[in-house]
């Protein structure tokens, strides 16, 4: 009996030690629990985070800029945010302990989404019309670059600041001719509101001269310096989550729906498919793997940002993206 009791005590101690050894890494998303968030829940459900000794809780966000201050202040060790907005944040808050460490949207979903029946078929069609733009929206933040690349005089565009909840309803009601937003968010939301698919124009900024990258996993650099293996493990788990999602998107949507039962599974499946095809699994990613960036393209992106934003400090790509923590074991390859 004593031997059994001791054995049970040792087992309990080992379990307690294992639990203590796990690293808590709450993850702040950019947006709601919609299709493109599914891979992170797949990583949870398939035990990829747990296999790295991580306890991960995923929370919703309120826009592409939302996670940056959360991570910079240390409220969250990791988040998901627009790297272009991160550039401006670091310029305005030099020395803030935050950087991007894993690119997810190699081709950003920044878009102008309009209605053909309201005269929006090409970038320049917004001239003389009303554009709905939520101030915290990542696509709106990059619109001046899009305008400059396509010869759009901003003085000819009436910009209506709108909240996220009313953005697509205003477009559906014809109160604005177009909105800024993520392609897979605004287009499908407008479709859900009853606008025929053949009346919706999705104008991706990346297809019209904008060289910018999109959303990336960001990290608090103080946390990363103290927990390098945890950060690398977190990124490896995310890569596995995306790879599993591409292999079985229906299962990924099932993981999502358990966290957002009110979501339309078919709609979110379509949203996920769009993000995979247009934004994540690009030709560059399929050749080079998920997560890293092309240095020459990043420099071009910085130059485009400089054309519409005056940096207080000399821009430095090394401040905005650091591949140090990316796994080097082949887990980033998507084929």
XYZ file of C-alpha atoms in Angstrom:
335
model
C 0.000 0.000 0.000
C 2.862 2.367 0.871
C 4.568 1.549 -2.444
C 1.327 2.252 -4.350
C 0.846 5.511 -2.469
C 4.405 6.590 -3.235
C 3.977 5.664 -6.878
C 0.823 7.761 -7.051
C 2.615 10.662 -5.380
C 5.486 10.507 -7.877
C 3.027 10.448 -10.785
C 1.170 13.436 -9.369
C 4.435 15.345 -8.949
C 5.491 14.572 -12.520
C 2.130 15.757 -13.868
C 2.362 18.922 -11.782
C 5.897 19.571 -13.018
C 4.810 19.053 -16.651
C 1.948 21.499 -16.169
C 4.311 24.038 -14.614
C 6.716 23.565 -17.519
C 4.115 24.623 -20.063
C 4.478 28.167 -21.332
C 1.346 30.285 -21.533
C 1.125 32.108 -24.870
C -2.223 33.861 -25.297
C -2.641 34.873 -28.953
C -4.430 38.093 -29.968
C -6.043 37.866 -33.392
C -6.762 40.814 -35.649
C -10.420 40.084 -36.188
C -13.373 37.873 -35.372
C -13.466 34.080 -35.387
C -14.019 33.740 -39.126
C -12.713 31.337 -41.781
C -9.102 32.595 -41.953
C -8.752 32.075 -38.193
C -9.481 28.351 -38.519
C -5.831 27.198 -38.848
C -5.047 28.444 -35.342
C -7.880 26.394 -33.877
C -6.689 23.412 -35.899
C -3.284 23.810 -34.249
C -5.063 23.745 -30.895
C -7.320 20.787 -31.645
C -4.591 18.667 -33.207
C -2.317 19.286 -30.244
C 0.408 21.137 -32.159
C 0.708 23.835 -29.491
C 0.579 21.274 -26.700
C 3.344 19.258 -28.369
C 5.548 22.345 -28.085
C 4.781 22.683 -24.378
C 2.519 25.673 -24.916
C -0.816 26.660 -23.462
C -2.509 28.881 -26.025
C -5.727 30.845 -25.684
C -6.928 32.655 -28.816
C -8.881 35.901 -28.546
C -10.719 37.987 -31.121
C -9.490 41.369 -32.312
C -11.053 44.607 -33.527
C -9.044 45.337 -36.661
C -5.617 44.951 -38.248
C -4.017 47.434 -35.853
C -5.642 46.065 -32.705
C -3.031 43.506 -31.651
C 0.005 45.800 -31.979
C -0.349 47.752 -28.720
C -1.529 44.600 -26.935
C 1.736 42.868 -27.790
C 3.942 45.947 -27.399
C 2.731 46.477 -23.836
C 3.217 42.810 -22.960
C -0.488 42.195 -22.392
C -0.092 39.427 -24.991
C 3.197 37.771 -25.953
C 2.015 37.101 -29.523
C -0.549 38.551 -31.891
C -1.612 38.856 -35.500
C -1.425 42.263 -37.176
C -0.720 44.283 -40.303
C 3.032 44.700 -40.745
C 2.603 48.061 -42.477
C 0.757 49.452 -39.490
C 3.514 47.968 -37.332
C 6.068 50.052 -39.264
C 4.229 53.250 -38.396
C 3.702 52.177 -34.790
C 7.420 51.566 -34.310
C 8.256 54.874 -35.969
C 5.947 56.649 -33.544
C 7.016 54.497 -30.584
C 10.744 53.878 -31.135
C 12.141 51.061 -29.084
C 8.766 49.435 -28.421
C 9.392 45.710 -27.825
C 7.410 44.322 -30.751
C 8.265 42.958 -34.197
C 6.833 40.659 -36.864
C 8.292 37.168 -36.899
C 6.170 35.145 -39.326
C 4.469 36.431 -42.477
C 1.069 34.835 -43.083
C -0.542 37.014 -45.754
C 2.248 36.963 -48.323
C -0.229 38.650 -50.665
C -2.244 41.047 -48.525
C -6.042 40.974 -48.729
C -6.229 44.784 -48.723
C -8.987 45.639 -51.167
C -11.464 48.163 -52.377
C -14.750 46.316 -52.575
C -17.482 48.023 -54.556
C -20.602 47.447 -56.554
C -20.555 47.401 -60.317
C -24.070 48.816 -60.397
C -22.698 51.867 -58.566
C -19.968 52.325 -61.146
C -17.036 50.574 -59.448
C -15.178 48.296 -61.849
C -11.590 49.593 -61.698
C -9.434 51.548 -59.228
C -10.045 54.969 -60.772
C -13.817 54.560 -60.665
C -13.870 55.702 -57.032
C -13.126 59.269 -58.128
C -16.163 61.447 -57.557
C -17.828 58.814 -55.373
C -18.181 57.973 -51.672
C -15.762 55.502 -50.086
C -16.648 53.912 -46.751
C -13.523 53.426 -44.641
C -13.258 52.363 -40.986
C -10.407 54.408 -39.418
C -8.747 51.323 -37.776
C -8.935 49.285 -40.999
C -5.630 48.010 -42.376
C -6.841 48.362 -45.964
C -7.790 51.977 -45.386
C -4.332 52.602 -43.903
C -2.797 51.519 -47.226
C -5.347 53.219 -49.482
C -3.165 56.312 -50.105
C -0.481 54.060 -51.630
C -3.115 52.354 -53.777
C -4.403 55.778 -54.836
C -0.919 57.037 -55.680
C -0.073 53.918 -57.705
C -3.280 54.260 -59.726
C -3.389 58.013 -60.232
C -6.396 58.568 -57.986
C -6.654 62.137 -56.712
C -7.747 61.760 -53.081
C -9.346 65.209 -53.262
C -11.929 63.745 -55.640
C -12.928 60.961 -53.235
C -15.447 61.576 -50.477
C -14.257 59.432 -47.577
C -16.965 58.448 -45.112
C -15.510 57.157 -41.808
C -17.656 54.167 -40.883
C -17.635 51.596 -38.129
C -16.907 47.959 -38.934
C -20.488 46.829 -38.106
C -22.027 49.194 -40.673
C -19.368 49.030 -43.401
C -20.896 46.282 -45.543
C -24.534 47.229 -44.789
C -23.840 50.738 -46.115
C -22.429 49.257 -49.312
C -25.353 46.848 -49.628
C -27.762 49.768 -49.187
C -25.912 51.887 -51.758
C -24.985 54.590 -49.258
C -21.363 54.244 -50.362
C -20.046 53.110 -53.732
C -17.182 51.093 -52.266
C -15.488 50.261 -48.983
C -11.978 49.423 -47.902
C -11.488 46.075 -46.234
C -10.030 42.625 -46.509
C -11.161 41.004 -49.753
C -12.453 37.843 -48.099
C -14.265 39.784 -45.382
C -16.095 42.595 -47.150
C -16.985 40.769 -50.355
C -18.606 37.809 -48.614
C -20.332 39.971 -46.008
C -21.919 42.027 -48.788
C -22.942 38.847 -50.575
C -24.541 37.575 -47.361
C -26.545 40.809 -47.204
C -28.159 39.979 -50.524
C -25.999 41.753 -53.089
C -25.633 39.475 -56.145
C -22.131 38.096 -56.622
C -21.961 39.475 -60.161
C -22.583 42.987 -58.811
C -19.598 42.864 -56.435
C -16.213 44.110 -57.607
C -13.202 43.054 -55.559
C -10.171 45.165 -56.429
C -7.113 43.758 -54.675
C -4.519 46.442 -54.062
C -1.747 43.883 -54.581
C -2.968 43.440 -58.164
C -2.729 47.164 -58.795
C 0.811 48.202 -57.942
C 0.910 47.794 -54.161
C 3.976 45.747 -53.143
C 3.179 45.646 -49.452
C 3.050 42.556 -47.305
C 0.001 41.857 -45.147
C -0.675 40.424 -41.727
C 1.999 38.627 -39.778
C 2.463 36.979 -36.427
C 4.008 39.575 -34.134
C 5.813 38.991 -30.860
C 6.838 40.921 -27.798
C 10.614 40.918 -28.194
C 11.267 40.888 -24.443
C 9.180 37.726 -24.185
C 10.909 36.226 -27.230
C 14.374 36.916 -25.833
C 13.431 35.146 -22.612
C 11.529 32.304 -24.314
C 13.117 31.670 -27.731
C 12.211 27.975 -27.895
C 8.600 28.717 -27.011
C 8.340 31.294 -29.799
C 9.866 28.937 -32.366
C 7.547 26.174 -31.189
C 4.573 28.493 -31.491
C 5.488 29.341 -35.096
C 6.061 25.678 -35.952
C 2.611 24.830 -34.566
C 1.019 27.578 -36.660
C 2.723 26.298 -39.820
C 1.372 22.820 -39.079
C -2.079 24.264 -38.479
C -2.064 25.932 -41.886
C -0.776 22.813 -43.618
C -3.478 20.676 -41.975
C -6.093 23.251 -42.949
C -5.113 23.175 -46.610
C -5.268 19.363 -46.517
C -8.716 19.274 -44.889
C -10.518 22.641 -44.923
C -13.839 21.105 -43.846
C -12.277 19.825 -40.635
C -10.715 23.239 -40.090
C -14.108 24.934 -40.388
C -15.503 22.423 -37.905
C -12.818 23.529 -35.434
C -13.797 27.135 -36.040
C -17.531 26.539 -35.600
C -17.000 25.030 -32.151
C -15.680 28.467 -31.116
C -18.247 30.454 -33.091
C -21.448 28.373 -33.291
C -23.385 31.284 -34.771
C -21.157 31.377 -37.860
C -22.350 30.130 -41.244
C -20.106 27.142 -41.956
C -20.558 27.352 -45.718
C -19.777 31.074 -45.812
C -16.736 30.711 -43.557
C -15.521 27.807 -45.671
C -15.679 30.067 -48.711
C -13.873 32.816 -46.802
C -11.140 30.398 -45.757
C -10.746 29.103 -49.318
C -10.312 32.650 -50.625
C -7.642 33.448 -48.047
C -5.727 30.271 -48.849
C -5.833 30.820 -52.605
C -5.313 34.578 -52.768
C -3.272 35.468 -49.718
C -1.452 32.632 -47.980
C -0.438 29.837 -50.356
C 1.119 32.047 -53.014
C 3.653 30.850 -55.560
C 6.418 32.367 -53.422
C 5.240 30.512 -50.321
C 4.881 27.213 -52.151
C 8.493 27.550 -53.310
C 10.097 29.049 -50.208
C 7.838 27.996 -47.355
C 5.449 29.853 -45.087
C 6.617 32.668 -42.862
C 9.641 34.413 -44.318
C 9.818 37.434 -46.608
C 11.757 38.586 -49.659
C 14.184 41.343 -48.638
C 13.997 43.219 -51.946
C 10.208 43.261 -51.872
C 10.263 44.480 -48.270
C 12.509 47.376 -49.237
C 10.091 48.274 -52.044
C 7.231 48.144 -49.568
C 9.097 50.546 -47.293
C 9.690 52.909 -50.218
C 5.983 52.835 -51.068
C 5.139 53.570 -47.461
C 7.562 56.506 -47.503
C 5.673 57.948 -50.460
C 2.587 58.509 -48.334
C 3.959 58.576 -44.773
C 6.738 60.741 -43.402
C 8.931 58.673 -41.116
C 10.266 60.474 -38.067
C 13.099 57.959 -37.853
C 15.019 56.274 -40.660
C 13.019 53.173 -41.621
C 14.812 49.886 -41.044
C 13.397 46.576 -42.279
C 15.212 44.741 -39.478
C 13.000 46.519 -36.955
C 9.802 45.380 -38.608
C 10.528 41.734 -39.393
C 12.924 39.358 -37.662
C 13.141 35.756 -38.942
C 15.330 34.679 -36.008
C 12.625 32.568 -34.399
C 11.348 30.801 -37.518
C 11.847 27.010 -37.295
C 14.594 25.617 -39.510
C 13.477 21.968 -39.489
C 11.481 22.026 -42.726
C 8.128 22.498 -41.024
C 7.509 25.741 -42.919
C 7.357 23.964 -46.277
C 3.781 23.594 -47.423
C 4.326 20.822 -49.987
